[in-house]
mmCIF file of C-alpha atoms (C1' of nucleotides) and ligand atoms in Angstrom:
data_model
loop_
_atom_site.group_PDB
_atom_site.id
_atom_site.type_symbol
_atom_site.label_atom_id
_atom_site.label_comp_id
_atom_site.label_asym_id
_atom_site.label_seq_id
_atom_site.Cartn_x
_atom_site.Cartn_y
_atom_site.Cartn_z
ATOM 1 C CA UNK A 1 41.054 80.040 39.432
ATOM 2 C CA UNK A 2 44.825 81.188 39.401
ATOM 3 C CA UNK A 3 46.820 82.688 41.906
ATOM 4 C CA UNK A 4 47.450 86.258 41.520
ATOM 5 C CA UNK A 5 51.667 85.016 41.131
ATOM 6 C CA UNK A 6 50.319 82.988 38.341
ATOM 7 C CA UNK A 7 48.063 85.842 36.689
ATOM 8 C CA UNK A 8 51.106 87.675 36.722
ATOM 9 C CA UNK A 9 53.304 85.291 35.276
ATOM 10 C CA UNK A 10 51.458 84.567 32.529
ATOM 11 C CA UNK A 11 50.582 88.200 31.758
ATOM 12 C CA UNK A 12 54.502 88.431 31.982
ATOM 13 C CA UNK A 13 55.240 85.410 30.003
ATOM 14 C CA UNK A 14 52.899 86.894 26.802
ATOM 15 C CA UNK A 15 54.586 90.140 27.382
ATOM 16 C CA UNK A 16 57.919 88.894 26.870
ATOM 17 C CA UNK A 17 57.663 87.035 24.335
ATOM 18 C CA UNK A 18 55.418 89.319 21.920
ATOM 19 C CA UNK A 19 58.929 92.116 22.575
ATOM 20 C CA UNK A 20 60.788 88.372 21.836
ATOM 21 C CA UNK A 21 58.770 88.210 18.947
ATOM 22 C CA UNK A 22 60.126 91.613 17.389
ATOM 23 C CA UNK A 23 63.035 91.213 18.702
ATOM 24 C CA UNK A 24 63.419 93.152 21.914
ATOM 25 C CA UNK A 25 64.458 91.764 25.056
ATOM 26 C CA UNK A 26 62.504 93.728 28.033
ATOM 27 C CA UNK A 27 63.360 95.099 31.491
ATOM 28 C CA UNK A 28 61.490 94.294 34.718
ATOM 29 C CA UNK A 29 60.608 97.971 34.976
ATOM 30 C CA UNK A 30 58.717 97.922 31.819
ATOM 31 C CA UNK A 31 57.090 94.642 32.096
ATOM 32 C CA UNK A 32 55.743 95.222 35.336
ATOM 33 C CA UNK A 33 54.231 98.610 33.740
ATOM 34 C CA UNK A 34 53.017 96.653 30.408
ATOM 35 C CA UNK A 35 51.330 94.309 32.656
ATOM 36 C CA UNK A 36 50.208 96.165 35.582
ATOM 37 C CA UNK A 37 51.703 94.392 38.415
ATOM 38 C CA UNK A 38 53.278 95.256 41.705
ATOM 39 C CA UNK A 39 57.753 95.896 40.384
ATOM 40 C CA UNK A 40 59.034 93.772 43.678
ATOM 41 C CA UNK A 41 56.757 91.320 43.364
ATOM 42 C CA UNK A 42 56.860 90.247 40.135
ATOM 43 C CA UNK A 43 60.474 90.042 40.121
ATOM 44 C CA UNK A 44 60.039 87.223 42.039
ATOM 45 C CA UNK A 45 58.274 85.078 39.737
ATOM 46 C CA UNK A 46 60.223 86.693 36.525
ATOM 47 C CA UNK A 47 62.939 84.366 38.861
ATOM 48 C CA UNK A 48 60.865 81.399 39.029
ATOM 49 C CA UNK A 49 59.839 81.071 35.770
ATOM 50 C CA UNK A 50 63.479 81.806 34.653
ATOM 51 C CA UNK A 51 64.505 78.843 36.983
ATOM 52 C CA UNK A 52 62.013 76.564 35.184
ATOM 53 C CA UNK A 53 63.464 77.634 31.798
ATOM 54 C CA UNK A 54 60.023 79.247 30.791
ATOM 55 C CA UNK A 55 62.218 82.424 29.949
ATOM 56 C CA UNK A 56 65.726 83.699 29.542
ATOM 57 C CA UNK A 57 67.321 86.557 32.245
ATOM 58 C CA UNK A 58 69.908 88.161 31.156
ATOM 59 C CA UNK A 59 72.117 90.516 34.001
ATOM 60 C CA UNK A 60 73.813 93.882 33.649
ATOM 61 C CA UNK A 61 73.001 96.939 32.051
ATOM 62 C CA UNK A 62 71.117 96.019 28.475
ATOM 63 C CA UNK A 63 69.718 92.917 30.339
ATOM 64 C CA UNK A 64 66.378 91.790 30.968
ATOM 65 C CA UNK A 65 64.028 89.086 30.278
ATOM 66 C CA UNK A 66 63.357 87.294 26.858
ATOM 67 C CA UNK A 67 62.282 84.346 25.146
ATOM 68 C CA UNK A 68 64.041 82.685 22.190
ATOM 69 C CA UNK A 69 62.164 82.623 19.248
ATOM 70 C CA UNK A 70 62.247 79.114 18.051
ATOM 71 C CA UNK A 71 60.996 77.942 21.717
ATOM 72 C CA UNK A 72 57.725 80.546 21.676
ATOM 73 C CA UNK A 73 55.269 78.077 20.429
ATOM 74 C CA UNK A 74 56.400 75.225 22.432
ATOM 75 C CA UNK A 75 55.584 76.748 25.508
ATOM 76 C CA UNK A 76 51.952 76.268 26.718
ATOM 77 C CA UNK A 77 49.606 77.724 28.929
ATOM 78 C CA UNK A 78 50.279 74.593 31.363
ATOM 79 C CA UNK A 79 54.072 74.683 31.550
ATOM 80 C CA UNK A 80 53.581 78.026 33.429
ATOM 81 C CA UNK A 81 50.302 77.444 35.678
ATOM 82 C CA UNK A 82 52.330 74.327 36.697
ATOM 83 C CA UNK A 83 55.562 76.226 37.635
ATOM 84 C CA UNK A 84 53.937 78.572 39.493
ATOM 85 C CA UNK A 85 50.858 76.977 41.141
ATOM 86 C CA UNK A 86 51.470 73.364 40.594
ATOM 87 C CA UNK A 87 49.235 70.938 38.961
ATOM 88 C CA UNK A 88 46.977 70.622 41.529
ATOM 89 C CA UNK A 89 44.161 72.204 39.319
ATOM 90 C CA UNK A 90 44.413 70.051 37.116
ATOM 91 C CA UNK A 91 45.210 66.850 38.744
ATOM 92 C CA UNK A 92 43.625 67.664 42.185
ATOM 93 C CA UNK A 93 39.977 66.929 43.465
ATOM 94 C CA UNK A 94 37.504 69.391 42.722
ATOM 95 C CA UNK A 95 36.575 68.525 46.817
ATOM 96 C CA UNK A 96 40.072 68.489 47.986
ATOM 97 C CA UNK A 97 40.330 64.877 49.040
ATOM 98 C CA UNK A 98 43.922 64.278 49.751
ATOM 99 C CA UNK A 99 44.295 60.550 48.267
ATOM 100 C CA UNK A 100 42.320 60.860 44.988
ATOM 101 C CA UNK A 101 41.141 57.754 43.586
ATOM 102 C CA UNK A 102 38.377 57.018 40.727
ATOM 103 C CA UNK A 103 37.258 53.872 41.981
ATOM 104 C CA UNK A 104 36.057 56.212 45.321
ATOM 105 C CA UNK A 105 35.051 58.619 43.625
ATOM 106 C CA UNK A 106 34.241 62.020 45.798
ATOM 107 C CA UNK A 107 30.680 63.464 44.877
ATOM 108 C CA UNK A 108 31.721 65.863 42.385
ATOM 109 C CA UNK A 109 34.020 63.923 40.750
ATOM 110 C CA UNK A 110 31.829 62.925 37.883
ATOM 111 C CA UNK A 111 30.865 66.828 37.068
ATOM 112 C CA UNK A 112 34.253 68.055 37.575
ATOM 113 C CA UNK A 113 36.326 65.679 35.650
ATOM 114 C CA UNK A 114 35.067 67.012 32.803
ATOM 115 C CA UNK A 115 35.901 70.684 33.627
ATOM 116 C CA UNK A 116 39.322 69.882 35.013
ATOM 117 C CA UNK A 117 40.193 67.741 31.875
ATOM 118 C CA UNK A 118 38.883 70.123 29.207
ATOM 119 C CA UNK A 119 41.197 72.785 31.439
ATOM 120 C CA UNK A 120 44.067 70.847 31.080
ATOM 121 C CA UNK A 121 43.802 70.003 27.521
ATOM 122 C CA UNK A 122 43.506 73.978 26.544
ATOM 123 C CA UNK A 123 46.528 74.486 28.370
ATOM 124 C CA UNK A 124 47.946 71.994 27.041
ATOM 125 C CA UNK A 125 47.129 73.320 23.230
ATOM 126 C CA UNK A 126 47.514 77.197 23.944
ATOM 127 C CA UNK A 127 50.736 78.413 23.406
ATOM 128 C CA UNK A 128 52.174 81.461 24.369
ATOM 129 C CA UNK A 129 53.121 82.252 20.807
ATOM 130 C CA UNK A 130 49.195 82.324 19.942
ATOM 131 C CA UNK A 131 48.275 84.138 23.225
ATOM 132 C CA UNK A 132 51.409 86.615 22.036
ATOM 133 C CA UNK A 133 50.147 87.382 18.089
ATOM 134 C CA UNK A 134 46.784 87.818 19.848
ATOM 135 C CA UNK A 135 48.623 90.558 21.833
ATOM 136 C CA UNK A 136 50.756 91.943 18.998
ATOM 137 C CA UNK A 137 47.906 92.762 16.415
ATOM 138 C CA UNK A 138 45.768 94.439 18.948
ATOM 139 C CA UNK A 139 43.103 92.259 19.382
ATOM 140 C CA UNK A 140 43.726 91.251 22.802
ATOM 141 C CA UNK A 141 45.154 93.678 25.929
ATOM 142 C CA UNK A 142 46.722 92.577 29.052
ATOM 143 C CA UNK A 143 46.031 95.824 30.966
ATOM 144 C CA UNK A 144 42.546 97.267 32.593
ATOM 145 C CA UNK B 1 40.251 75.921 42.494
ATOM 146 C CA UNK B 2 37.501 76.457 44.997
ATOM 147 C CA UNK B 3 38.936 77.649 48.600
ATOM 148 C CA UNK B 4 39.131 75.617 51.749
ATOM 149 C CA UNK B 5 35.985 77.109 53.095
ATOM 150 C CA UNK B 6 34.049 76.410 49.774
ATOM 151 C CA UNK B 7 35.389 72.676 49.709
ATOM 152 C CA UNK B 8 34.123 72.081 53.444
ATOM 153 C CA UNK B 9 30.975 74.207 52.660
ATOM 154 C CA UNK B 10 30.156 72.133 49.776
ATOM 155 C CA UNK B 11 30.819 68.697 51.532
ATOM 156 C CA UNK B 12 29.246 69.804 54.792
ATOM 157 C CA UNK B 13 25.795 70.981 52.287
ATOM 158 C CA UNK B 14 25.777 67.395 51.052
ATOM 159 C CA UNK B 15 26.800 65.342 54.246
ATOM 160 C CA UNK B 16 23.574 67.578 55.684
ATOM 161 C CA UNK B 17 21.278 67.492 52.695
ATOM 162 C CA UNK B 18 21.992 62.884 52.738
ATOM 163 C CA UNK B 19 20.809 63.009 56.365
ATOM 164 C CA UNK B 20 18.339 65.077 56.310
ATOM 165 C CA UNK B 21 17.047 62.857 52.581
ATOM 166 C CA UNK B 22 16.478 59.958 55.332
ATOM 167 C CA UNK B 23 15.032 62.555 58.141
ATOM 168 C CA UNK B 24 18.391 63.153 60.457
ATOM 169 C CA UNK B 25 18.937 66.230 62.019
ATOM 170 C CA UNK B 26 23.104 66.456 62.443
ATOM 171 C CA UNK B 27 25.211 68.558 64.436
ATOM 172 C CA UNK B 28 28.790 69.944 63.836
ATOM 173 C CA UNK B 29 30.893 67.886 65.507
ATOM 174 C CA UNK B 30 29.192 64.711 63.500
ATOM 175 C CA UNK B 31 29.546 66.718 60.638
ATOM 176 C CA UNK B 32 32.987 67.948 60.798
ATOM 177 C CA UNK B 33 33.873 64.415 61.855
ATOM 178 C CA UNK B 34 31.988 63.240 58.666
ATOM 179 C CA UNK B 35 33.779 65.047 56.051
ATOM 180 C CA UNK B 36 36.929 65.158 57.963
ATOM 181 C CA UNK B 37 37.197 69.120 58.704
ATOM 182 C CA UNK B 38 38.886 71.496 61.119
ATOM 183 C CA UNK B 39 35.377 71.390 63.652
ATOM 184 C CA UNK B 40 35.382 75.367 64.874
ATOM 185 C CA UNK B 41 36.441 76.732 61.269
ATOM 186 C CA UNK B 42 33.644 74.001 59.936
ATOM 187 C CA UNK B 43 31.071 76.055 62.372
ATOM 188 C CA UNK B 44 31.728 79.850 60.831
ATOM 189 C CA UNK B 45 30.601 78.077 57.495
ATOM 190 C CA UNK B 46 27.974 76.781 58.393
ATOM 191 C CA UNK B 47 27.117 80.311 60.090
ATOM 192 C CA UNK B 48 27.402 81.419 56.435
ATOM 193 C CA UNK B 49 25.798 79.009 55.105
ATOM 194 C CA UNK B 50 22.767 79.489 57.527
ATOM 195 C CA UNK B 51 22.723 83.038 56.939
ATOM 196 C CA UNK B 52 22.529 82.231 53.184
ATOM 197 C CA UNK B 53 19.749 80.388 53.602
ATOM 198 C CA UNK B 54 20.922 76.998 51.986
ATOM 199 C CA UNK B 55 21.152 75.149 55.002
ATOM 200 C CA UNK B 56 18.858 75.828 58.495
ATOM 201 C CA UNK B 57 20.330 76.075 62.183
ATOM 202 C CA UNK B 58 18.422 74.858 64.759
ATOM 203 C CA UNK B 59 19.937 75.720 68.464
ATOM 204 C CA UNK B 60 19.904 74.209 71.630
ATOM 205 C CA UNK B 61 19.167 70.384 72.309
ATOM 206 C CA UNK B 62 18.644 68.219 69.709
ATOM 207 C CA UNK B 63 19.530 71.263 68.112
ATOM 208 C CA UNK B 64 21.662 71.337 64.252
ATOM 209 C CA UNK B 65 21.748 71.705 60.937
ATOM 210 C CA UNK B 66 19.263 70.329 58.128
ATOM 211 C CA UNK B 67 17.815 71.101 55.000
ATOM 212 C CA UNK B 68 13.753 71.237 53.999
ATOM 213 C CA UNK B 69 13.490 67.801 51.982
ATOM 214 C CA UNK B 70 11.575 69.823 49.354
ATOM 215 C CA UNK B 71 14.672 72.303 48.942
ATOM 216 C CA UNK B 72 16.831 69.657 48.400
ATOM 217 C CA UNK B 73 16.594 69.412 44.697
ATOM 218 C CA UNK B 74 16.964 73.246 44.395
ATOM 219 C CA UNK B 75 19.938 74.023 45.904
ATOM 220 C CA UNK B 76 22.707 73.982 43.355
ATOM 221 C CA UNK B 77 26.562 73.987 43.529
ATOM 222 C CA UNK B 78 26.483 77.305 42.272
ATOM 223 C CA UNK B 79 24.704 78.679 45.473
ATOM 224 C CA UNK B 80 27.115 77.691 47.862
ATOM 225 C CA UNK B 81 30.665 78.369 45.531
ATOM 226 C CA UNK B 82 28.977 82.012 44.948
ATOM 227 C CA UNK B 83 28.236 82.203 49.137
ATOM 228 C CA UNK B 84 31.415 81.383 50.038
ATOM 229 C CA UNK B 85 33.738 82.058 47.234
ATOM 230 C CA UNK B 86 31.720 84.312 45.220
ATOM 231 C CA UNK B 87 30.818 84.746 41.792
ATOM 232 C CA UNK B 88 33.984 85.473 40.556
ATOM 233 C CA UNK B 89 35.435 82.207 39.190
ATOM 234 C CA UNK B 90 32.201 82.323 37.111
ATOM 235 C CA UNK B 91 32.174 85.470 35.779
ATOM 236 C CA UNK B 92 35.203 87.094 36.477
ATOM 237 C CA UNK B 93 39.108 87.301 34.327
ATOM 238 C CA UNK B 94 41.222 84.163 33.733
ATOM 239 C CA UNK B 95 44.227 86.900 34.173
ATOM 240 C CA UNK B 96 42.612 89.127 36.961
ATOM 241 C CA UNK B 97 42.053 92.000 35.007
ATOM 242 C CA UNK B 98 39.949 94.205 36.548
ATOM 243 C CA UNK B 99 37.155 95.789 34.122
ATOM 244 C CA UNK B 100 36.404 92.755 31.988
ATOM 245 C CA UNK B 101 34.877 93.527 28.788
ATOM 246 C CA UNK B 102 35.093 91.669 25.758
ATOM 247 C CA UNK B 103 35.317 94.043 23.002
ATOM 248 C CA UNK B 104 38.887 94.292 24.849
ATOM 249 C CA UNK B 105 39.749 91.121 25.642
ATOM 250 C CA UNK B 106 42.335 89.668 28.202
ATOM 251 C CA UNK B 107 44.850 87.008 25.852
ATOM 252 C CA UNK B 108 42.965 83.804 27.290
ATOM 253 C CA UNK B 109 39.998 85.381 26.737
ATOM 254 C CA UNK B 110 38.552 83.278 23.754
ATOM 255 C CA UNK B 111 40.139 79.887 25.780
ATOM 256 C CA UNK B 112 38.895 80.743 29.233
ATOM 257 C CA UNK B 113 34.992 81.968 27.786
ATOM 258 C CA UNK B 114 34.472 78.622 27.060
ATOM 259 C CA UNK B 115 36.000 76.568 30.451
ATOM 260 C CA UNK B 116 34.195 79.290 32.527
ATOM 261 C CA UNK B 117 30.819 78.842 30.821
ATOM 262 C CA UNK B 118 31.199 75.073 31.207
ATOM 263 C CA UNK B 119 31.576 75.497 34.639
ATOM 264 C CA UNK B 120 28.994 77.794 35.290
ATOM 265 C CA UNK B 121 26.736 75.667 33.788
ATOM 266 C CA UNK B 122 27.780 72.528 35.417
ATOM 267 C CA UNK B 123 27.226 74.315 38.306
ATOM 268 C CA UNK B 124 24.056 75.806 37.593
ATOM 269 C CA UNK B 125 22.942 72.440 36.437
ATOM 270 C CA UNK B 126 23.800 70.496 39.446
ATOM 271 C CA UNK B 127 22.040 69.564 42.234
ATOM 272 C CA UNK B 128 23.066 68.768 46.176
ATOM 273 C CA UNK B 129 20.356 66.045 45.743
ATOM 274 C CA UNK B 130 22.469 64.400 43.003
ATOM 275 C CA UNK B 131 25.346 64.703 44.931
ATOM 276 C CA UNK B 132 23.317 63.581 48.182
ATOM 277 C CA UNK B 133 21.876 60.443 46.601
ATOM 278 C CA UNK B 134 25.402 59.140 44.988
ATOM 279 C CA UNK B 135 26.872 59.471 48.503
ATOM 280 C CA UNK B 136 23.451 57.908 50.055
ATOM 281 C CA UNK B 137 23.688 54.886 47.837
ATOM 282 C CA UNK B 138 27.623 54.593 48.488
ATOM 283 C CA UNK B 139 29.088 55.403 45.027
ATOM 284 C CA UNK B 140 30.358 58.248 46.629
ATOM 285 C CA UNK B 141 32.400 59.298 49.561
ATOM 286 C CA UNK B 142 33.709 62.527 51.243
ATOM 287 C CA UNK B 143 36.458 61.171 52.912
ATOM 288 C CA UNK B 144 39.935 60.249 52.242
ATOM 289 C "C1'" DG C 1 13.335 76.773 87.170
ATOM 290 C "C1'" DT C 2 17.899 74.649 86.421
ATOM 291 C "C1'" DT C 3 20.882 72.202 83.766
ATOM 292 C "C1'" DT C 4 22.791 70.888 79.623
ATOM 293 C "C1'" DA C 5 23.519 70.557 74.706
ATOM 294 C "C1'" DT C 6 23.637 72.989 71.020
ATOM 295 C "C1'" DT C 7 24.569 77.105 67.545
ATOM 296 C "C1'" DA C 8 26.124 82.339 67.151
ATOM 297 C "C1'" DG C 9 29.464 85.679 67.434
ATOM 298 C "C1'" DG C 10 33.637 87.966 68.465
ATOM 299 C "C1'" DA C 11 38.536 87.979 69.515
ATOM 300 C "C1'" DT C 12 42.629 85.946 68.594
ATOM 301 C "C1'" DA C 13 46.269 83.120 66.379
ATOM 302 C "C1'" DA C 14 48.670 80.531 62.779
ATOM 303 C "C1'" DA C 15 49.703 79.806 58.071
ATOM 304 C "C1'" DT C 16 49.926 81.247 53.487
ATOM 305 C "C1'" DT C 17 50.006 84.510 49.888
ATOM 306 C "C1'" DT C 18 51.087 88.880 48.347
ATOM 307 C "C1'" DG C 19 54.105 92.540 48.345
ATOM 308 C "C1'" DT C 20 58.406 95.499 49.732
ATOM 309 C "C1'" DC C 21 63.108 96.619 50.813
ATOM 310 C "C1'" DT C 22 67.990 96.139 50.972
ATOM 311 C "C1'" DT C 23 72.167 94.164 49.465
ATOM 312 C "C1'" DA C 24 74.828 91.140 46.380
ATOM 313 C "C1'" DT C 25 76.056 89.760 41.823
ATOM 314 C "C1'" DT C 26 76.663 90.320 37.040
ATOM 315 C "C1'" DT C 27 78.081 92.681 32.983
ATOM 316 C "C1'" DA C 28 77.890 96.297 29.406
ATOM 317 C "C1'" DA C 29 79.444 100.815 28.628
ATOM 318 C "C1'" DA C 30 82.159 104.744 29.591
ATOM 319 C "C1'" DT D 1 89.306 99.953 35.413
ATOM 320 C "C1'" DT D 2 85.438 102.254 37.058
ATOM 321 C "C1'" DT D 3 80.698 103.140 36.861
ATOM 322 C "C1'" DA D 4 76.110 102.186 36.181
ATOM 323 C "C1'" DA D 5 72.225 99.329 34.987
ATOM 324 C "C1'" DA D 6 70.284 95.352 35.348
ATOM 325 C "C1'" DT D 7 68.759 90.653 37.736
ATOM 326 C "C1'" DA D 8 69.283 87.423 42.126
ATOM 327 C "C1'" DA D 9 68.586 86.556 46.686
ATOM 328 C "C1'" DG D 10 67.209 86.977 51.266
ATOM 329 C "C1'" DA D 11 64.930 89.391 55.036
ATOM 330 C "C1'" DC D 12 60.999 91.636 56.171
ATOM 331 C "C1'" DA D 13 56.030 93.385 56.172
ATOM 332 C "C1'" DA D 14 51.161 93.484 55.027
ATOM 333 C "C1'" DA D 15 47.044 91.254 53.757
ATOM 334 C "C1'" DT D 16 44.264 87.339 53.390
ATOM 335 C "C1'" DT D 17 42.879 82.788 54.445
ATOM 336 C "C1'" DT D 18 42.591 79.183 57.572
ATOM 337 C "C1'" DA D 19 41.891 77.817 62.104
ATOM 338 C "C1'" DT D 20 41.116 78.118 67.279
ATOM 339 C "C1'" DC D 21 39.149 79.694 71.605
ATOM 340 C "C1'" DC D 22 36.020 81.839 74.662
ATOM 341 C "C1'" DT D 23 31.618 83.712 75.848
ATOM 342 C "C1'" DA D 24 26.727 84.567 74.725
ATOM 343 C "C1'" DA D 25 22.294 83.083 73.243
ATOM 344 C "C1'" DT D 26 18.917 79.545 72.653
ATOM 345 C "C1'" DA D 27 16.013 75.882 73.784
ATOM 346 C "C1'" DA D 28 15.139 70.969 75.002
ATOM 347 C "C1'" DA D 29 15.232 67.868 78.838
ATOM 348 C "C1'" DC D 30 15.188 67.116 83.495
HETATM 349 S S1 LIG E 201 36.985 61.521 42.978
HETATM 350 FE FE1 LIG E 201 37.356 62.725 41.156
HETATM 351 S S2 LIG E 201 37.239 64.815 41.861
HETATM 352 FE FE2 LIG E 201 37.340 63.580 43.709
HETATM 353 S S3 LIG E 201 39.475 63.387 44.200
HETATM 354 FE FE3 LIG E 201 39.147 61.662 42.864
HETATM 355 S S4 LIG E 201 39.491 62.438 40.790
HETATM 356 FE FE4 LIG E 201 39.345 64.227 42.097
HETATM 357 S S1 LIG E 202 38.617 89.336 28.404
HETATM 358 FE FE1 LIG E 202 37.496 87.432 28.817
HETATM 359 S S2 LIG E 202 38.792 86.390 30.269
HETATM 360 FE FE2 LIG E 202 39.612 88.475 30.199
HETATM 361 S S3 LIG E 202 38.526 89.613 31.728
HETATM 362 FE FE3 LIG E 202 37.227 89.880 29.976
HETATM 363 S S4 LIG E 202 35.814 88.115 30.039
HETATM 364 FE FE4 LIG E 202 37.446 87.647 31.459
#
DNA sequence: GTTTATTAGGATAAATTTGTCTTATTTAAA
DNA sequence: TTTAAATAAGACAAATTTATCCTAATAAAC
């Protein structure tokens, strides 16, 4: 469904701010760790998704990454898959018809809108600060 | 959402199952042509989807691809995403995590369950007849 | 039987995605 | 002021996906 970039980034992203959440701002060393990902790689999109203001970096020794509290809620699920992946999943055809129109409609399009739409709309309504409390009580795990 | 090779698999299936609905054999250049794919990547597809038994290959002159009329109605999306792609945007991790269980889920878990399920069943559900007949009667098209 | 039109299969190539490595920059701490 | 710990950036490499090309196999038509 997502790229791997993208799995990682939102593993990252949940990461982050849960260690926002009690205060802590994290290292690349340990999120990769917490989240199981290749160190290199996702340092990478750590950049990207500080470049779309998804989270803060921070250099020099005591740096890392973090979220500010007050902005955890307002960022959804979609704000991410769309910085890293684009919104071709959710705007795209399910066919991959380059100009997509509803008045010629491809054959799925009557099955898929439906999917694609309810996608969009629950990442449009999950937040990362609900996907992080999930994360924080121990009733969710981003590893295995 | 589905890769290259699943979107031309799934348009070739239909272009194929339409003609074959009104008793036309088609070969691949008239079917790459059709639904506007890369011809010799179109034909290693079709291989697969041969060898998956969804569509049949008949060689030599006259020779090309068609579908039983009375297998129309049975072939599903789901066979040819789960040929091609395989099952794992059905069953498998919004965040790639490998062992999936739910008594420890992944943070999107409770989100993804449901958008997954949907399209598992939409898939299940649907038919390359359906899809055959809105393209017959020109609702539909699988170019552009 | 020969030719010709078709699919099958294997080797190769190009493009993209995934991942690594090295160096530069920043900045807190010593 | 120097050192050390962290991210940023760019070059590179590996793996995968997408795509092409050439030859073999098949079988209808001549
Ligand atoms: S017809 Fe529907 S599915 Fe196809 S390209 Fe247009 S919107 Fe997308
Ligand atoms: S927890 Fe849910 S979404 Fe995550 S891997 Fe298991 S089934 Fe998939």
């Amino acid at each position: 469904m997502f790229s791997k970039a993208c799995e990682y980034g939102i593993r990252a992203t949940i990461y982050i701010a849960m260690q926002s959440l009690q205060g802590n701002r994290v290292n690349l060393k340990e999120i990769s760790k917490e989240i199981d990902s290749p160190v290199a790689f996702t340092a990478k999109i750590l950049q990207q998704l500080a470049k779309n203001d998804i989270i803060n970096s921070v250099k020099g020794p005591t740096g890392g990454f973090e979220i500010n509290k007050k902005d955890i809620d307002s960022i959804k699920l979609i704000h991410i898959v769309s910085a890293i992946d684009s919104d071709k999943i959710f705007n795209g055809c399910g066919l991959g018809l380059k100009e997509c129109n509803e008045d010629f409609p491809c054959p799925v399009h009557f099955q898929f809108k439906e999917i694609r739409d309810n996608l969009k709309k629950m990442s449009s309504e999950t937040s990362i600060y609900e996907l992080a409390t999930g994360l924080e009580v121990g009733l969710t795990f981003l590893k295995r």
